[in-house]
XYZ file of C-alpha atoms in Angstrom:
80
model
C 14.903 48.130 121.443
C 16.039 45.130 123.356
C 19.718 45.121 124.330
C 20.946 42.529 121.916
C 19.350 44.383 118.971
C 21.245 47.569 119.311
C 23.558 48.120 116.264
C 25.696 51.184 117.030
C 29.007 49.871 115.709
C 32.529 51.122 116.160
C 33.556 51.750 112.470
C 37.104 53.039 112.729
C 39.738 53.028 115.481
C 42.542 55.295 114.668
C 46.044 54.122 115.104
C 47.497 55.510 118.352
C 44.180 56.731 119.642
C 42.863 56.270 123.121
C 40.153 53.916 121.794
C 42.983 51.609 120.309
C 44.936 51.648 123.575
C 41.692 50.530 125.459
C 41.309 47.690 122.961
C 38.364 48.764 120.943
C 38.149 47.160 117.533
C 36.102 48.033 114.296
C 32.817 46.163 114.578
C 32.510 46.296 118.490
C 29.017 47.208 119.484
C 28.667 50.296 121.675
C 26.084 49.596 124.336
C 26.591 52.552 126.964
C 28.727 55.493 127.624
C 29.149 56.385 131.356
C 26.330 54.050 132.098
C 23.794 55.726 129.656
C 22.336 53.227 127.061
C 23.269 54.135 123.458
C 20.505 53.222 120.985
C 21.299 55.276 117.966
C 24.210 57.038 116.397
C 22.877 60.208 117.596
C 23.057 58.936 121.218
C 26.570 57.917 120.692
C 27.590 61.234 119.449
C 25.916 63.042 122.389
C 27.254 60.697 124.924
C 30.828 60.760 123.533
C 30.958 64.453 123.090
C 32.184 66.650 126.050
C 35.336 67.918 127.623
C 38.565 66.776 125.921
C 40.779 64.580 128.175
C 38.047 63.427 130.340
C 37.889 59.865 131.062
C 34.752 58.110 130.100
C 33.573 54.402 130.569
C 32.019 52.649 127.516
C 30.382 49.135 127.557
C 31.071 47.071 124.527
C 30.125 43.772 122.944
C 32.029 41.962 120.298
C 31.317 39.286 117.583
C 27.607 39.004 118.631
C 28.670 37.798 122.213
C 26.025 37.960 124.844
C 28.659 39.276 127.280
C 30.001 42.764 127.456
C 32.852 44.594 128.873
C 33.786 47.988 130.152
C 36.774 50.009 128.897
C 38.019 53.460 130.276
C 38.851 55.758 127.502
C 40.163 59.280 127.547
C 37.822 61.600 125.596
C 39.270 62.706 122.235
C 37.538 64.838 119.546
C 34.581 62.986 118.142
C 34.338 63.276 114.388
C 30.963 64.272 113.119
């Protein structure tokens, strides 16, 4: 899949969460976690899972933009 075609979207950003503090918004596209490409929801779950309170770096894109940005987020429990 080409980079622009990936469609793993952030659905919910809980109020008061690390994701909200990092600026994530519903509809953002998750491109990578700690430098590892995310191609599916299964990839996202695997890459986001791990020790709680550990910092992770996520690469995101918003509103179909060709550019992306990195956000550092402290890992919280991942809902499955």
